[in-house]
PDB file of C-alpha atoms in Angstrom:
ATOM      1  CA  UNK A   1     -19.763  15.181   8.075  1.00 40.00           C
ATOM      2  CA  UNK A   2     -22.041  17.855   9.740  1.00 42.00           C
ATOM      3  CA  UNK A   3     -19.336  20.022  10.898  1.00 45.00           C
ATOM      4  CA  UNK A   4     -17.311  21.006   8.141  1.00 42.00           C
ATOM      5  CA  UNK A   5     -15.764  24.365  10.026  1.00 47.00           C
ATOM      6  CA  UNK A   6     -14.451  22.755  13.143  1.00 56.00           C
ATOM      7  CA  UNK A   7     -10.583  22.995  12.920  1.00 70.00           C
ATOM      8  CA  UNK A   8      -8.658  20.203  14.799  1.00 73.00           C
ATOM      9  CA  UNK A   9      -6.223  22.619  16.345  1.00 74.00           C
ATOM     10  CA  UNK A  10      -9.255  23.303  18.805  1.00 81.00           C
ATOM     11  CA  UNK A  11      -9.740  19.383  20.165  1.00 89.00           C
ATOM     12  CA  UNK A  12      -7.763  18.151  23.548  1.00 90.00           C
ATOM     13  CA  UNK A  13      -4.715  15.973  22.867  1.00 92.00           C
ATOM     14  CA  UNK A  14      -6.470  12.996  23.761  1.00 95.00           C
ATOM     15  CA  UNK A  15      -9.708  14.104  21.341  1.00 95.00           C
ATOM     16  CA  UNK A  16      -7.111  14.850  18.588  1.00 94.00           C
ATOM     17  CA  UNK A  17      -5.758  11.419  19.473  1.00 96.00           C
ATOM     18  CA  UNK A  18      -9.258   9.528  18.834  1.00 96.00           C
ATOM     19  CA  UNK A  19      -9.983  11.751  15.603  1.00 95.00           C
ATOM     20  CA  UNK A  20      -6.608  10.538  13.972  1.00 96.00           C
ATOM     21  CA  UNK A  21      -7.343   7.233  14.614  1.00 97.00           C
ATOM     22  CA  UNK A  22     -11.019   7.688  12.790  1.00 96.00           C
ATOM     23  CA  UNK A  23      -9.484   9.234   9.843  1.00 95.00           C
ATOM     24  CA  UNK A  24      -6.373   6.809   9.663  1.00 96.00           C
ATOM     25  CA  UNK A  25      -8.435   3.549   9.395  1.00 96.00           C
ATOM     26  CA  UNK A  26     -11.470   5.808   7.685  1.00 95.00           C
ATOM     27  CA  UNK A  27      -8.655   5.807   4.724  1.00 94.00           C
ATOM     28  CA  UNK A  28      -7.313   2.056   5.087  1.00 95.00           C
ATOM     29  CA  UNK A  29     -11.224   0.943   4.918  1.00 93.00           C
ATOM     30  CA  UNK A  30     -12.035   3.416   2.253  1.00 89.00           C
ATOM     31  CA  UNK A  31      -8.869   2.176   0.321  1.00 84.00           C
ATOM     32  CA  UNK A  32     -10.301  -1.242   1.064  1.00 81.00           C
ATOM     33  CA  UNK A  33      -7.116  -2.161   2.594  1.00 74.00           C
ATOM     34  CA  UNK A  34      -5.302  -1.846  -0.582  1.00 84.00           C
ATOM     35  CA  UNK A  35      -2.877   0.965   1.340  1.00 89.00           C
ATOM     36  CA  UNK A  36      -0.793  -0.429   4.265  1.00 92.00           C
ATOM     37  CA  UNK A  37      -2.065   1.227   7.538  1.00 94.00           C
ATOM     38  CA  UNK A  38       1.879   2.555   8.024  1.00 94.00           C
ATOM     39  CA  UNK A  39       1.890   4.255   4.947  1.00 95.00           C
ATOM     40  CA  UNK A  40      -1.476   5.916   5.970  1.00 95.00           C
ATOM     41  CA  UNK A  41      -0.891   6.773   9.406  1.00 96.00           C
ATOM     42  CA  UNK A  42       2.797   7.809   8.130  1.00 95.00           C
ATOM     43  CA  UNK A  43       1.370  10.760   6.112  1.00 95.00           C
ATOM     44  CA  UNK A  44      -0.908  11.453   8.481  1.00 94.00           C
ATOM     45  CA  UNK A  45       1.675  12.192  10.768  1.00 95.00           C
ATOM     46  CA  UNK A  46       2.945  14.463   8.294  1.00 94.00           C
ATOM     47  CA  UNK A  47       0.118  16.350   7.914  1.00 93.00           C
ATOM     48  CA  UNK A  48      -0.574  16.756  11.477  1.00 92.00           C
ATOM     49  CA  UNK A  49       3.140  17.855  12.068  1.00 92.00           C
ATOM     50  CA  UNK A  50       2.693  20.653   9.527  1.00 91.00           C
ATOM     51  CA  UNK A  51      -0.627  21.687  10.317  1.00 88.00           C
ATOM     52  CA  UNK A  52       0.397  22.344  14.066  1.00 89.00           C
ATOM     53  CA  UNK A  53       3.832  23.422  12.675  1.00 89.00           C
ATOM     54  CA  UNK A  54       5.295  21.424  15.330  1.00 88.00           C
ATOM     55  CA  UNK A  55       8.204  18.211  14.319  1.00 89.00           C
ATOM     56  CA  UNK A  56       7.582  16.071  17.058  1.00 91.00           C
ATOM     57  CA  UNK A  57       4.317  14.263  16.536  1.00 91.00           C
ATOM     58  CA  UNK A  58       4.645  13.044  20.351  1.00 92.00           C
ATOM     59  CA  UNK A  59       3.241  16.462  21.092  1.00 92.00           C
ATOM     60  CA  UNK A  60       0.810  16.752  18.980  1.00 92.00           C
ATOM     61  CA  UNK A  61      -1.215  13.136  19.524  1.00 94.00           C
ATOM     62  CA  UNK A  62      -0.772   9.979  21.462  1.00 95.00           C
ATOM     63  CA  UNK A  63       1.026   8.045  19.119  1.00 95.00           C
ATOM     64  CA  UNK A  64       0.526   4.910  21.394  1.00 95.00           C
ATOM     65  CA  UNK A  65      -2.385   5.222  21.785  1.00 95.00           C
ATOM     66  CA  UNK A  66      -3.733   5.682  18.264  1.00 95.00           C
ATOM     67  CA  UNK A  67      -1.496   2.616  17.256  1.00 94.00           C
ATOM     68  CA  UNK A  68      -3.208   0.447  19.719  1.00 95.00           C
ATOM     69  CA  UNK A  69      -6.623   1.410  18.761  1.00 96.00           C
ATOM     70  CA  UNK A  70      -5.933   0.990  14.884  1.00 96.00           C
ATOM     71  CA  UNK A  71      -3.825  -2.315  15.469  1.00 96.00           C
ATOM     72  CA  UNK A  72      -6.696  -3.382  17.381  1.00 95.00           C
ATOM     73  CA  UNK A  73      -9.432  -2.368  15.138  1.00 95.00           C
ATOM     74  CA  UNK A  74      -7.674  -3.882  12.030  1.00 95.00           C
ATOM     75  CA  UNK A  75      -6.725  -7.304  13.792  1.00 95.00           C
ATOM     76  CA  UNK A  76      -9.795  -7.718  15.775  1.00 94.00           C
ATOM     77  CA  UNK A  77     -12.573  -6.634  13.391  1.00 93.00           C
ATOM     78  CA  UNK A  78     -14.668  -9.932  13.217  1.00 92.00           C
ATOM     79  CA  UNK A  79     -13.814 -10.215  17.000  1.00 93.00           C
ATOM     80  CA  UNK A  80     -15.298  -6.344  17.765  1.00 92.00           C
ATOM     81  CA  UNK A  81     -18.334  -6.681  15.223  1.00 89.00           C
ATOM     82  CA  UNK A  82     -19.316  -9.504  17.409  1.00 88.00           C
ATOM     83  CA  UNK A  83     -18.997  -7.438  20.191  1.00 88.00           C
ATOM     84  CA  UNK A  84     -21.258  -4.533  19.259  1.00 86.00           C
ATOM     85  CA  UNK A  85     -23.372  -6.986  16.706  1.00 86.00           C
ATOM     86  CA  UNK A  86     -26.066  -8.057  19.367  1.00 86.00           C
ATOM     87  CA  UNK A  87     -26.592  -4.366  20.172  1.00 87.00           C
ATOM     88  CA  UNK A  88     -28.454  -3.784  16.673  1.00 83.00           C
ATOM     89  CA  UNK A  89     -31.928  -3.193  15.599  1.00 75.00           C
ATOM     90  CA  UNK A  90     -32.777  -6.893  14.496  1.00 68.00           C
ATOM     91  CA  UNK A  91     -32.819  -5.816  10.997  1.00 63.00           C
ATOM     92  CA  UNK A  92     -29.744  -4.658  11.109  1.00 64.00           C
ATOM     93  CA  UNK A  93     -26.144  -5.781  10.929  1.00 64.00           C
ATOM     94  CA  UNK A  94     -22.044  -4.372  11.335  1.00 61.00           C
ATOM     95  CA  UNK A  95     -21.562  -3.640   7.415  1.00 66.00           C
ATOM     96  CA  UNK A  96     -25.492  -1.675   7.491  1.00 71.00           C
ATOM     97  CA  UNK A  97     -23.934   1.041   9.270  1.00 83.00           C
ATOM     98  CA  UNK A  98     -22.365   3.793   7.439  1.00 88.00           C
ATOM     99  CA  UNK A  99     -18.429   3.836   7.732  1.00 90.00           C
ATOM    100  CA  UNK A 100     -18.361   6.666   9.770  1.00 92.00           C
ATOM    101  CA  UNK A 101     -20.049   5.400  12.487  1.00 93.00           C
ATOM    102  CA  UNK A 102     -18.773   1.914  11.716  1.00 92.00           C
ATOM    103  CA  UNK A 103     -15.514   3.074  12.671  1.00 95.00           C
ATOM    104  CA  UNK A 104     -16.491   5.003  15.541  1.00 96.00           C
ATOM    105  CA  UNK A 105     -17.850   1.781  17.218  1.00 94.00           C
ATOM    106  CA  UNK A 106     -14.890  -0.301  16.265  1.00 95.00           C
ATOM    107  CA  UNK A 107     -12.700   2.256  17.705  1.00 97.00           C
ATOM    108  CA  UNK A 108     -14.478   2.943  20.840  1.00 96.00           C
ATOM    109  CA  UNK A 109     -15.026  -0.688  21.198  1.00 95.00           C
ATOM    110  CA  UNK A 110     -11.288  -1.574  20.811  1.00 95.00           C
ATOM    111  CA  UNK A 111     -10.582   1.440  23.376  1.00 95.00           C
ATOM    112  CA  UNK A 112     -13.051   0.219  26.049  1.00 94.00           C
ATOM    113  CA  UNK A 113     -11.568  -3.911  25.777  1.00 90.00           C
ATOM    114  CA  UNK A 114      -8.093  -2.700  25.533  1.00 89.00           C
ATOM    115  CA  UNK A 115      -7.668   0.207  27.837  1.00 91.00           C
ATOM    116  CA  UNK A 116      -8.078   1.163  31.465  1.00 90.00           C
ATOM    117  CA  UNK A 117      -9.385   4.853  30.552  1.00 93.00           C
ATOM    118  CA  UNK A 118     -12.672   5.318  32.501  1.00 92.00           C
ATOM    119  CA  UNK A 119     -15.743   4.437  30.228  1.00 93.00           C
ATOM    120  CA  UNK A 120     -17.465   7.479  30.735  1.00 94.00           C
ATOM    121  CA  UNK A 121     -15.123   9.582  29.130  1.00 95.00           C
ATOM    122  CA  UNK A 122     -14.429   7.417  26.117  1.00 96.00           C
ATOM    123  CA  UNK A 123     -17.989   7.364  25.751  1.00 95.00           C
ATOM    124  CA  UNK A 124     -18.536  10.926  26.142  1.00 96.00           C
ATOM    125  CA  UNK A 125     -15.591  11.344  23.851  1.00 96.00           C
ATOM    126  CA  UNK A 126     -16.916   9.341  21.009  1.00 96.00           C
ATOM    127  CA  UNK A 127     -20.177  11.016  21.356  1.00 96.00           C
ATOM    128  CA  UNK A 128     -18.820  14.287  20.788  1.00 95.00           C
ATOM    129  CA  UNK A 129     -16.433  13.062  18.072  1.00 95.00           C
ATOM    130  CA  UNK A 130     -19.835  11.816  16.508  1.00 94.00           C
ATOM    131  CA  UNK A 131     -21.291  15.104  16.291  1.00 93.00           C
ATOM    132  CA  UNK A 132     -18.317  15.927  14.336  1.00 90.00           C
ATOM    133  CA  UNK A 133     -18.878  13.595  11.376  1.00 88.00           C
ATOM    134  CA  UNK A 134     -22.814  13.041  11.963  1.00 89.00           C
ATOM    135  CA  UNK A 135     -26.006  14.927  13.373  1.00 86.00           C
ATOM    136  CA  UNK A 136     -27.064  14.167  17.322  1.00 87.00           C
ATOM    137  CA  UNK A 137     -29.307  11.472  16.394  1.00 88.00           C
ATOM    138  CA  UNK A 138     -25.994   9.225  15.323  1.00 90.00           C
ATOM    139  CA  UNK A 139     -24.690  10.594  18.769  1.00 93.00           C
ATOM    140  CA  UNK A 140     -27.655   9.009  20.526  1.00 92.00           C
ATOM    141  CA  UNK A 141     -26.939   5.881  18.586  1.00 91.00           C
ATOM    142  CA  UNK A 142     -23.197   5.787  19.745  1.00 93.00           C
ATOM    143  CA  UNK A 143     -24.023   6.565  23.060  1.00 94.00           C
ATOM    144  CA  UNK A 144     -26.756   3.719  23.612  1.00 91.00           C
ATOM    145  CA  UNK A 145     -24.231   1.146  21.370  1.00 92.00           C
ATOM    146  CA  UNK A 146     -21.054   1.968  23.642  1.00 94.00           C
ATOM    147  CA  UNK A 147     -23.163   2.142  27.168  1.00 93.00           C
ATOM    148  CA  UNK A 148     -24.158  -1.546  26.254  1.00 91.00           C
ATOM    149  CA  UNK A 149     -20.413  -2.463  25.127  1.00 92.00           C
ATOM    150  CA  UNK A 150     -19.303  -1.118  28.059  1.00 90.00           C
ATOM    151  CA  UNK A 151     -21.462  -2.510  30.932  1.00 88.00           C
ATOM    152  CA  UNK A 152     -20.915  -6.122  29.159  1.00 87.00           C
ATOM    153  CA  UNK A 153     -17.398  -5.924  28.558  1.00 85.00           C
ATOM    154  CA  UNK A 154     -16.380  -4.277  31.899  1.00 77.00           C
ATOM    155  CA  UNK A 155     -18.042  -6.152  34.215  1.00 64.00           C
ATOM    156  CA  UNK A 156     -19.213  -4.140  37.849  1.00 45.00           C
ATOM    157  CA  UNK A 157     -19.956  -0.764  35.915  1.00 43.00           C
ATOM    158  CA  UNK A 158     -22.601   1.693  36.488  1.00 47.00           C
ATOM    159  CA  UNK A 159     -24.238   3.423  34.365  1.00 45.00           C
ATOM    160  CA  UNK A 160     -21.920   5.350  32.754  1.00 45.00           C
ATOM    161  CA  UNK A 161     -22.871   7.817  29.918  1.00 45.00           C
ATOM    162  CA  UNK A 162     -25.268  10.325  28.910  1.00 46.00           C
ATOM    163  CA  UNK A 163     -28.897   9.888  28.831  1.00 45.00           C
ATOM    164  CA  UNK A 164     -30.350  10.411  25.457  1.00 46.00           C
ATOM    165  CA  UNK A 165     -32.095  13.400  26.590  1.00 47.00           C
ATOM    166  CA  UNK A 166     -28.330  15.213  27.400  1.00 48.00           C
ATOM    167  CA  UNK A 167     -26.932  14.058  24.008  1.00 51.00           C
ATOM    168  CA  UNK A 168     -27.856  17.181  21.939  1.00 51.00           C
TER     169      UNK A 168
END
């Protein structure tokens, strides 16, 4: 992580939503799936709830949301590698990537197949969630990954994201 200051109290809902997902299956893949992903997400939950001192996690996050992704994510891994796969450097392959950014791409990816939210802001969301965890270079790399998901998974898009020039 590059940003070890930025407090999650200061991230929309939806943001919040995303970064909750990252850090739930961040801990199921670090745990190399030895934890279930309920008992994870569980005491996330808890966390959350006492961080924002607030009992109903509804308010906090989009519980459905972040369920879908993760269910997704988990079920569909071999399935979403595939998907991003052929967007790789040559030399390089799914498990190359560093688990950050692994996870941000099987996130996003499950979000742009399974959802109806407009591709340029889950792009532009992952982005910045990128700069969270990595530097802008790792941003650029998201964004040119995702804009490639996006305009072959969702077929009559535009051009949807940022150019590499306004990911900073």
């Amino acid at each position: 992580m590059t940003n070890h200051s930025v407090k999650i109290d200061s991230f929309s809902f939806m943001r919040r939503s995303r970064i909750f997902a990252i850090q739930a299956l961040f801990q199921f893949e670090f745990y190399d799936s030895n934890k279930p992903i309920d008992t994870i997400i569980s005491e996330l939950y808890d966390i959350y709830k006492e961080d924002f001192a607030e009992s109903d996690i509804k308010k906090i996050i989009n519980t459905e949301l972040i369920e879908k992704l993760i269910d997704t994510a988990i079920k569909q891994k071999k399935e979403i590698f595939n998907i991003f796969s052929p967007f790789l450097n040559q030399n390089w392959q799914a498990e190359d990537i560093s688990l950050n950014l692994n996870i941000i791409l099987r996130l996003a990816s499950a979000e742009i197949i399974n959802t109806t939210t407009d591709l340029p802001i889950i792009i532009n969301e992952y982005i910045e969630i990128t700069k969270v965890y990595e530097s802008s270079k790792e941003a650029r790399f998201i964004n040119s990954i995702l804009e490639q998901i996006g305009t072959t998974t969702r077929k009559n898009t535009k051009k949807t994201s940022l150019s590499p020039s306004q990911v900073k």
